[in-house]
Amino acid sequence: MNRRVRAALVCGGQWHDFDYARRELLGELAAYDQVHTRVYQDYEGLGRLRPDEPLITYTCNVMPSEAQRAALAEFLAAGGRWLALHATNASIVPAAADADHLFCTPPLPGNLAQLLGSRFLGHPPIAPYTVTPVADHPFTAGIGSFTVTDELYISQLHPPLQVLAHTSFVGESTGFAEGHTHLDEPRPVLYLKQHGAGTVCYFTLGHCRGRFDLADLGVEDLGCVDRGSWTVPQFRTILRRCLRWAITGQLHPAP
């Protein structure tokens, strides 16, 4: 590419190590000398993106306003590319003191779930699980099944979706009001959601947490950091291919 690309990264929220995720994403974007990345903690100030300005989001409990959602819908309809990572689809609030669960996951505002293609409901306790990619898409070509230790997202889906990688889970999303599953069916990990000329690429992996990121929940120090899928080579490869698509619009697999 011989022109400058203005990318936007929204990275912020609760209960994750956003400093780590931001640094890792900016490090990947730095491989493209034509990219200038504007960084935000939320959607405020993002403004109206042109369709040639890729959007990357890594958030939790960060919701766009009505005006911002309208701008995102226009961005996609005009051909924009949005790479949404991990908890971008998550709205999580503490449950009432007398509830039999710890957290509720209320509906996302307005049309946000329809734009993203999903709404987070819950996840089981963090544990290893297998991700199975499709073989016939450039994002996942040459990558067989791999294991991650990450949050396994159970989501309410808004099809049609082109699922590029999935996992399986039947059981309880412990601590959550929703997300308890009884059907053994594929759980999307990576998918594409078309909006006219534009596309959302959603990748649920990428959990990370620092020692002090649960202080507002009463856990002052976890005693360790959690890097989740970020240490898994297959995750990094797929992420780089997704970022390359967001920046260039090209689907050819990168190394």
Short mmCIF file of C-alpha atoms in Angstrom, two decimals:
data_model
loop_
_atom_site.label_atom_id
_atom_site.label_comp_id
_atom_site.label_asym_id
_atom_site.label_seq_id
_atom_site.Cartn_x
_atom_site.Cartn_y
_atom_site.Cartn_z
CA MET A 1 0.00 0.00 0.00
CA ASN A 2 1.30 3.44 -0.95
CA ARG A 3 -1.08 5.58 1.05
CA ARG A 4 -1.43 6.43 4.70
CA VAL A 5 -4.00 4.45 6.67
CA ARG A 6 -5.65 6.03 9.70
CA ALA A 7 -6.67 3.25 12.08
CA ALA A 8 -8.66 3.65 15.29
CA LEU A 9 -8.07 1.47 18.36
CA VAL A 10 -10.59 1.51 21.20
CA CYS A 11 -9.09 -0.31 24.19
CA GLY A 12 -10.45 0.07 27.71
CA GLY A 13 -13.01 -0.99 30.27
CA GLN A 14 -13.05 -3.26 33.30
CA TRP A 15 -11.44 -6.45 34.67
CA HIS A 16 -8.78 -6.92 32.00
CA ASP A 17 -5.18 -5.79 31.53
CA PHE A 18 -5.89 -3.17 28.91
CA ASP A 19 -2.35 -1.77 29.15
CA TYR A 20 -1.01 -5.15 28.03
CA ALA A 21 -3.59 -5.63 25.27
CA ARG A 22 -3.08 -2.08 24.01
CA ARG A 23 0.69 -2.50 23.92
CA GLU A 24 0.46 -5.83 22.09
CA LEU A 25 -2.00 -4.53 19.51
CA LEU A 26 0.03 -1.38 18.88
CA GLY A 27 3.12 -3.57 18.51
CA GLU A 28 1.39 -5.60 15.81
CA LEU A 29 0.15 -2.46 14.06
CA ALA A 30 3.67 -0.99 14.15
CA ALA A 31 4.69 -3.59 11.56
CA TYR A 32 2.81 -1.46 9.00
CA ASP A 33 4.77 1.71 8.33
CA GLN A 34 1.83 3.28 6.50
CA VAL A 35 -0.51 3.02 9.52
CA HIS A 36 -1.20 5.87 11.92
CA THR A 37 -3.22 4.63 14.90
CA ARG A 38 -5.40 6.84 17.06
CA VAL A 39 -6.02 5.33 20.50
CA TYR A 40 -9.13 5.75 22.65
CA GLN A 41 -10.39 4.23 25.90
CA ASP A 42 -14.01 4.40 24.73
CA TYR A 43 -16.06 5.45 21.72
CA GLU A 44 -16.25 9.09 22.82
CA GLY A 45 -14.23 11.22 20.42
CA LEU A 46 -14.08 8.51 17.77
CA GLY A 47 -16.25 10.61 15.49
CA ARG A 48 -17.39 9.38 12.11
CA LEU A 49 -14.96 6.96 10.56
CA ARG A 50 -14.41 6.84 6.84
CA PRO A 51 -14.79 3.35 5.34
CA ASP A 52 -11.03 3.24 4.68
CA GLU A 53 -10.24 3.86 8.37
CA PRO A 54 -10.16 0.43 10.08
CA LEU A 55 -11.59 0.08 13.58
CA ILE A 56 -10.11 -2.29 16.17
CA THR A 57 -11.79 -2.71 19.56
CA TYR A 58 -10.72 -4.53 22.72
CA THR A 59 -13.14 -3.51 25.46
CA CYS A 60 -15.30 -4.74 28.33
CA ASN A 61 -18.30 -2.79 29.58
CA VAL A 62 -17.68 0.02 27.10
CA MET A 63 -20.81 0.95 25.18
CA PRO A 64 -21.23 3.43 22.31
CA SER A 65 -23.95 6.04 22.64
CA GLU A 66 -26.95 6.16 20.31
CA ALA A 67 -25.19 8.67 18.07
CA GLN A 68 -22.01 6.60 18.09
CA ARG A 69 -23.93 3.43 17.20
CA ALA A 70 -25.52 5.23 14.28
CA ALA A 71 -22.05 6.31 13.13
CA LEU A 72 -20.77 2.73 13.42
CA ALA A 73 -23.71 1.44 11.36
CA GLU A 74 -22.99 4.06 8.68
CA PHE A 75 -19.30 3.13 8.74
CA LEU A 76 -20.12 -0.53 8.09
CA ALA A 77 -22.77 0.18 5.46
CA ALA A 78 -20.21 2.24 3.56
CA GLY A 79 -17.70 -0.63 3.51
CA GLY A 80 -15.85 -0.23 6.81
CA ARG A 81 -13.86 -3.03 8.46
CA TRP A 82 -14.26 -3.57 12.22
CA LEU A 83 -12.07 -6.06 14.08
CA ALA A 84 -13.82 -6.66 17.41
CA LEU A 85 -11.83 -8.56 20.02
CA HIS A 86 -12.66 -10.50 23.16
CA ALA A 87 -15.22 -8.67 25.36
CA THR A 88 -16.32 -5.98 22.91
CA ASN A 89 -19.77 -7.64 23.03
CA ALA A 90 -19.94 -7.76 26.84
CA SER A 91 -22.10 -5.75 29.21
CA ILE A 92 -21.62 -7.12 32.74
CA VAL A 93 -23.08 -5.80 36.00
CA PRO A 94 -22.98 -7.20 39.56
CA ALA A 95 -26.13 -9.07 40.54
CA ALA A 96 -28.33 -8.13 43.48
CA ALA A 97 -27.00 -9.14 46.88
CA ASP A 98 -29.69 -11.80 47.33
CA ALA A 99 -29.27 -13.34 43.86
CA ASP A 100 -27.97 -16.88 43.34
CA HIS A 101 -25.36 -15.61 40.88
CA LEU A 102 -22.67 -12.93 40.88
CA PHE A 103 -23.17 -11.21 37.52
CA CYS A 104 -25.88 -10.29 35.04
CA THR A 105 -25.28 -9.61 31.37
CA PRO A 106 -28.00 -7.16 30.30
CA PRO A 107 -28.86 -6.57 26.65
CA LEU A 108 -26.49 -4.37 24.70
CA PRO A 109 -27.86 -0.92 23.88
CA GLY A 110 -29.82 -0.39 20.69
CA ASN A 111 -28.55 -2.26 17.65
CA LEU A 112 -25.05 -3.00 18.98
CA ALA A 113 -25.55 -6.77 19.26
CA GLN A 114 -26.91 -6.86 15.71
CA LEU A 115 -23.90 -4.89 14.47
CA LEU A 116 -21.40 -7.14 16.26
CA GLY A 117 -23.28 -10.34 15.54
CA SER A 118 -23.42 -11.48 19.17
CA ARG A 119 -24.01 -10.59 22.81
CA PHE A 120 -21.98 -12.10 25.65
CA LEU A 121 -24.03 -14.17 28.12
CA GLY A 122 -21.41 -15.80 30.32
CA HIS A 123 -18.41 -18.10 30.46
CA PRO A 124 -17.41 -21.14 32.51
CA PRO A 125 -14.36 -20.92 34.79
CA ILE A 126 -11.17 -20.32 32.82
CA ALA A 127 -9.70 -23.66 31.75
CA PRO A 128 -8.03 -25.16 28.67
CA TYR A 129 -10.26 -25.82 25.67
CA THR A 130 -9.82 -26.73 22.01
CA VAL A 131 -10.41 -24.31 19.15
CA THR A 132 -11.15 -25.84 15.75
CA PRO A 133 -10.60 -23.55 12.73
CA VAL A 134 -11.98 -24.11 9.26
CA ALA A 135 -9.38 -25.09 6.67
CA ASP A 136 -10.65 -23.11 3.69
CA HIS A 137 -10.38 -19.47 4.78
CA PRO A 138 -7.28 -17.24 4.58
CA PHE A 139 -7.54 -16.26 8.28
CA THR A 140 -7.18 -19.88 9.38
CA ALA A 141 -5.51 -21.69 6.46
CA GLY A 142 -2.82 -24.11 7.57
CA ILE A 143 -3.83 -23.91 11.24
CA GLY A 144 -5.16 -27.08 12.81
CA SER A 145 -7.00 -27.42 16.10
CA PHE A 146 -5.19 -25.80 19.03
CA THR A 147 -5.63 -25.43 22.77
CA VAL A 148 -6.01 -22.18 24.68
CA THR A 149 -6.58 -21.30 28.32
CA ASP A 150 -8.99 -18.42 27.99
CA GLU A 151 -12.55 -17.34 28.70
CA LEU A 152 -14.86 -19.57 26.65
CA TYR A 153 -17.61 -17.22 25.54
CA ILE A 154 -21.23 -18.32 25.46
CA SER A 155 -23.08 -15.71 23.43
CA GLN A 156 -26.48 -14.95 22.00
CA LEU A 157 -25.87 -14.97 18.26
CA HIS A 158 -27.34 -12.70 15.60
CA PRO A 159 -26.97 -14.57 12.30
CA PRO A 160 -26.14 -14.84 9.54
CA LEU A 161 -22.53 -15.40 10.59
CA GLN A 162 -19.63 -16.98 8.72
CA VAL A 163 -17.98 -19.01 11.48
CA LEU A 164 -14.25 -19.52 10.92
CA ALA A 165 -13.33 -21.19 14.22
CA HIS A 166 -15.38 -22.75 16.98
CA THR A 167 -15.20 -24.66 20.23
CA SER A 168 -17.67 -26.83 22.14
CA PHE A 169 -19.08 -26.59 25.64
CA VAL A 170 -22.01 -27.97 27.59
CA GLY A 171 -22.46 -26.87 31.20
CA GLU A 172 -22.75 -23.93 33.54
CA SER A 173 -21.39 -20.42 33.14
CA THR A 174 -20.60 -20.37 36.84
CA GLY A 175 -21.42 -17.06 38.51
CA PHE A 176 -23.47 -15.69 35.61
CA ALA A 177 -27.25 -15.44 35.36
CA GLU A 178 -27.14 -16.63 31.75
CA GLY A 179 -24.89 -18.65 29.49
CA HIS A 180 -25.79 -22.11 30.84
CA THR A 181 -25.79 -24.57 27.96
CA HIS A 182 -27.47 -27.93 27.46
CA LEU A 183 -26.97 -28.34 23.71
CA ASP A 184 -23.72 -29.70 22.31
CA GLU A 185 -23.40 -27.29 19.41
CA PRO A 186 -20.50 -25.24 18.00
CA ARG A 187 -19.64 -22.08 19.94
CA PRO A 188 -18.15 -19.47 17.59
CA VAL A 189 -14.66 -18.24 18.45
CA LEU A 190 -13.97 -16.39 15.18
CA TYR A 191 -16.60 -15.22 12.72
CA LEU A 192 -17.44 -12.66 10.06
CA LYS A 193 -20.65 -10.61 10.07
CA GLN A 194 -21.53 -8.83 6.84
CA HIS A 195 -23.26 -5.44 6.73
CA GLY A 196 -23.70 -4.59 3.07
CA ALA A 197 -20.26 -3.59 1.85
CA GLY A 198 -18.80 -3.64 5.36
CA THR A 199 -17.71 -6.43 7.67
CA VAL A 200 -17.25 -7.13 11.37
CA CYS A 201 -14.63 -9.73 12.21
CA TYR A 202 -15.19 -10.95 15.77
CA PHE A 203 -12.50 -12.92 17.63
CA THR A 204 -13.51 -13.93 21.16
CA LEU A 205 -10.02 -14.94 22.31
CA GLY A 206 -7.54 -12.56 23.89
CA HIS A 207 -8.29 -12.53 27.62
CA CYS A 208 -5.59 -10.98 29.77
CA ARG A 209 -5.60 -9.79 33.37
CA GLY A 210 -3.08 -8.05 35.61
CA ARG A 211 -2.58 -8.55 39.32
CA PHE A 212 -4.78 -5.65 40.35
CA ASP A 213 -7.52 -5.68 37.71
CA LEU A 214 -10.20 -7.10 40.03
CA ALA A 215 -9.70 -4.59 42.85
CA ASP A 216 -13.18 -3.11 42.34
CA LEU A 217 -14.61 -6.59 42.97
CA GLY A 218 -12.81 -6.83 46.31
CA VAL A 219 -9.78 -8.81 45.11
CA GLU A 220 -6.92 -6.44 45.87
CA ASP A 221 -4.12 -8.58 44.43
CA LEU A 222 -4.48 -11.73 42.34
CA GLY A 223 -0.81 -12.48 42.94
CA CYS A 224 -0.11 -13.25 39.29
CA VAL A 225 -0.84 -12.08 35.77
CA ASP A 226 -2.89 -13.99 33.20
CA ARG A 227 -1.92 -13.72 29.54
CA GLY A 228 -4.49 -16.21 28.22
CA SER A 229 -4.26 -16.84 24.49
CA TRP A 230 -1.62 -14.17 23.91
CA THR A 231 1.10 -16.78 24.50
CA VAL A 232 -0.38 -19.22 21.96
CA PRO A 233 1.29 -19.05 18.51
CA GLN A 234 -1.89 -19.97 16.62
CA PHE A 235 -3.78 -17.11 18.26
CA ARG A 236 -1.04 -14.68 17.26
CA THR A 237 -1.05 -15.92 13.67
CA ILE A 238 -4.81 -15.56 13.30
CA LEU A 239 -4.77 -12.15 14.99
CA ARG A 240 -2.06 -10.91 12.60
CA ARG A 241 -4.08 -12.09 9.60
CA CYS A 242 -7.19 -10.36 10.94
CA LEU A 243 -5.25 -7.15 11.51
CA ARG A 244 -3.77 -7.34 8.01
CA TRP A 245 -7.30 -7.65 6.61
CA ALA A 246 -8.51 -4.71 8.70
CA ILE A 247 -5.66 -2.52 7.45
CA THR A 248 -5.45 -3.59 3.82
CA GLY A 249 -8.76 -5.27 3.03
CA GLN A 250 -6.78 -8.24 1.73
CA LEU A 251 -7.71 -11.79 2.73
CA HIS A 252 -4.52 -13.52 1.67
CA PRO A 253 -2.93 -15.29 4.66
CA ALA A 254 0.14 -13.64 6.11
CA PRO A 255 3.02 -15.71 7.54
#
